[in-house]
Short mmCIF file of C-alpha atoms in Angstrom, two decimals:
data_model
loop_
_atom_site.label_atom_id
_atom_site.label_comp_id
_atom_site.label_asym_id
_atom_site.label_seq_id
_atom_site.Cartn_x
_atom_site.Cartn_y
_atom_site.Cartn_z
CA UNK M 1 6.15 -221.00 382.47
CA UNK M 2 5.43 -217.55 381.02
CA UNK M 3 3.54 -216.90 377.86
CA UNK M 4 3.01 -213.74 375.96
CA UNK M 5 -0.57 -212.60 375.95
CA UNK M 6 -2.25 -212.92 372.61
CA UNK M 7 -2.41 -209.34 371.34
CA UNK M 8 -5.26 -210.21 369.00
CA UNK M 9 -7.34 -211.57 371.89
CA UNK M 10 -6.67 -208.39 373.89
CA UNK M 11 -7.73 -206.24 370.95
CA UNK M 12 -11.21 -207.69 370.45
CA UNK M 13 -13.52 -204.92 369.37
CA UNK M 14 -17.22 -204.35 369.27
CA UNK M 15 -18.51 -205.42 365.78
CA UNK M 16 -20.28 -202.05 365.56
CA UNK M 17 -16.96 -200.28 366.13
CA UNK M 18 -15.43 -202.28 363.28
CA UNK M 19 -18.33 -201.37 361.03
CA UNK M 20 -18.07 -197.71 362.00
CA UNK M 21 -14.34 -197.64 361.22
CA UNK M 22 -14.99 -199.26 357.81
CA UNK M 23 -17.68 -196.72 357.02
CA UNK M 24 -15.43 -193.81 357.98
CA UNK M 25 -12.74 -195.25 355.71
CA UNK M 26 -15.32 -195.62 352.93
CA UNK M 27 -16.35 -191.98 353.31
CA UNK M 28 -12.76 -190.75 353.31
CA UNK M 29 -11.95 -192.88 350.31
CA UNK M 30 -14.87 -191.40 348.36
CA UNK M 31 -13.49 -187.96 349.15
CA UNK M 32 -10.06 -188.96 347.96
CA UNK M 33 -8.44 -189.32 351.41
CA UNK M 34 -7.30 -192.06 353.74
CA UNK M 35 -6.92 -192.18 357.53
CA UNK M 36 -3.15 -192.34 357.14
CA UNK M 37 -3.15 -189.44 354.76
CA UNK M 38 -4.99 -187.21 357.23
CA UNK M 39 -1.73 -186.66 359.14
CA UNK M 40 -0.45 -184.56 356.28
CA UNK M 41 -3.47 -182.27 356.15
CA UNK M 42 -4.23 -179.05 358.07
CA UNK M 43 -5.91 -179.69 361.40
CA UNK M 44 -9.03 -177.74 360.45
CA UNK M 45 -9.57 -179.85 357.33
CA UNK M 46 -8.99 -183.05 359.25
CA UNK M 47 -11.53 -181.99 361.87
CA UNK M 48 -14.10 -181.15 359.16
CA UNK M 49 -13.49 -184.40 357.28
CA UNK M 50 -13.75 -186.50 360.46
CA UNK M 51 -16.99 -184.79 361.48
CA UNK M 52 -18.46 -185.50 358.06
CA UNK M 53 -17.15 -189.03 358.10
CA UNK M 54 -18.52 -189.84 361.54
CA UNK M 55 -21.89 -188.34 360.60
CA UNK M 56 -21.86 -190.47 357.46
CA UNK M 57 -20.96 -193.60 359.45
CA UNK M 58 -23.64 -192.90 362.03
CA UNK M 59 -26.36 -192.52 359.41
CA UNK M 60 -25.27 -195.64 357.61
CA UNK M 61 -25.25 -197.64 360.84
CA UNK M 62 -28.79 -196.44 361.64
CA UNK M 63 -29.81 -197.52 358.14
CA UNK M 64 -28.34 -200.95 358.78
CA UNK M 65 -30.22 -201.21 362.10
CA UNK M 66 -33.46 -200.15 360.46
CA UNK M 67 -33.10 -202.71 357.71
CA UNK M 68 -32.34 -205.40 360.29
CA UNK M 69 -35.48 -204.50 362.27
CA UNK M 70 -37.53 -204.57 359.04
CA UNK M 71 -36.21 -208.00 358.09
CA UNK M 72 -36.87 -209.22 361.63
CA UNK M 73 -40.44 -207.94 361.47
CA UNK M 74 -40.94 -209.68 358.11
CA UNK M 75 -39.78 -212.93 359.58
CA UNK M 76 -41.97 -212.51 362.65
CA UNK M 77 -45.01 -211.75 360.52
CA UNK M 78 -44.51 -214.80 358.35
CA UNK M 79 -43.89 -217.19 361.18
CA UNK M 80 -46.08 -220.31 360.83
CA UNK M 81 -46.23 -220.63 364.66
CA UNK M 82 -47.91 -217.26 365.11
CA UNK M 83 -51.53 -217.42 366.29
#
């Protein structure tokens, strides 16, 4: 018996990678572009846009991490089990 491997199962990504891709798309959309539309643009412009988009995504991801740490600290400080 042979079965085809589940392509979706093989393509499981890191949740952070999915977030990064979404943030890059968000940045490009705000600038009036899409990832698909980049193929039609000059290479220099694509490189500039992608550098800006990845920088934007990186900063946003750090913001998310900082907020998560802050919330975690708030929960730890308010724990009734803390001595």
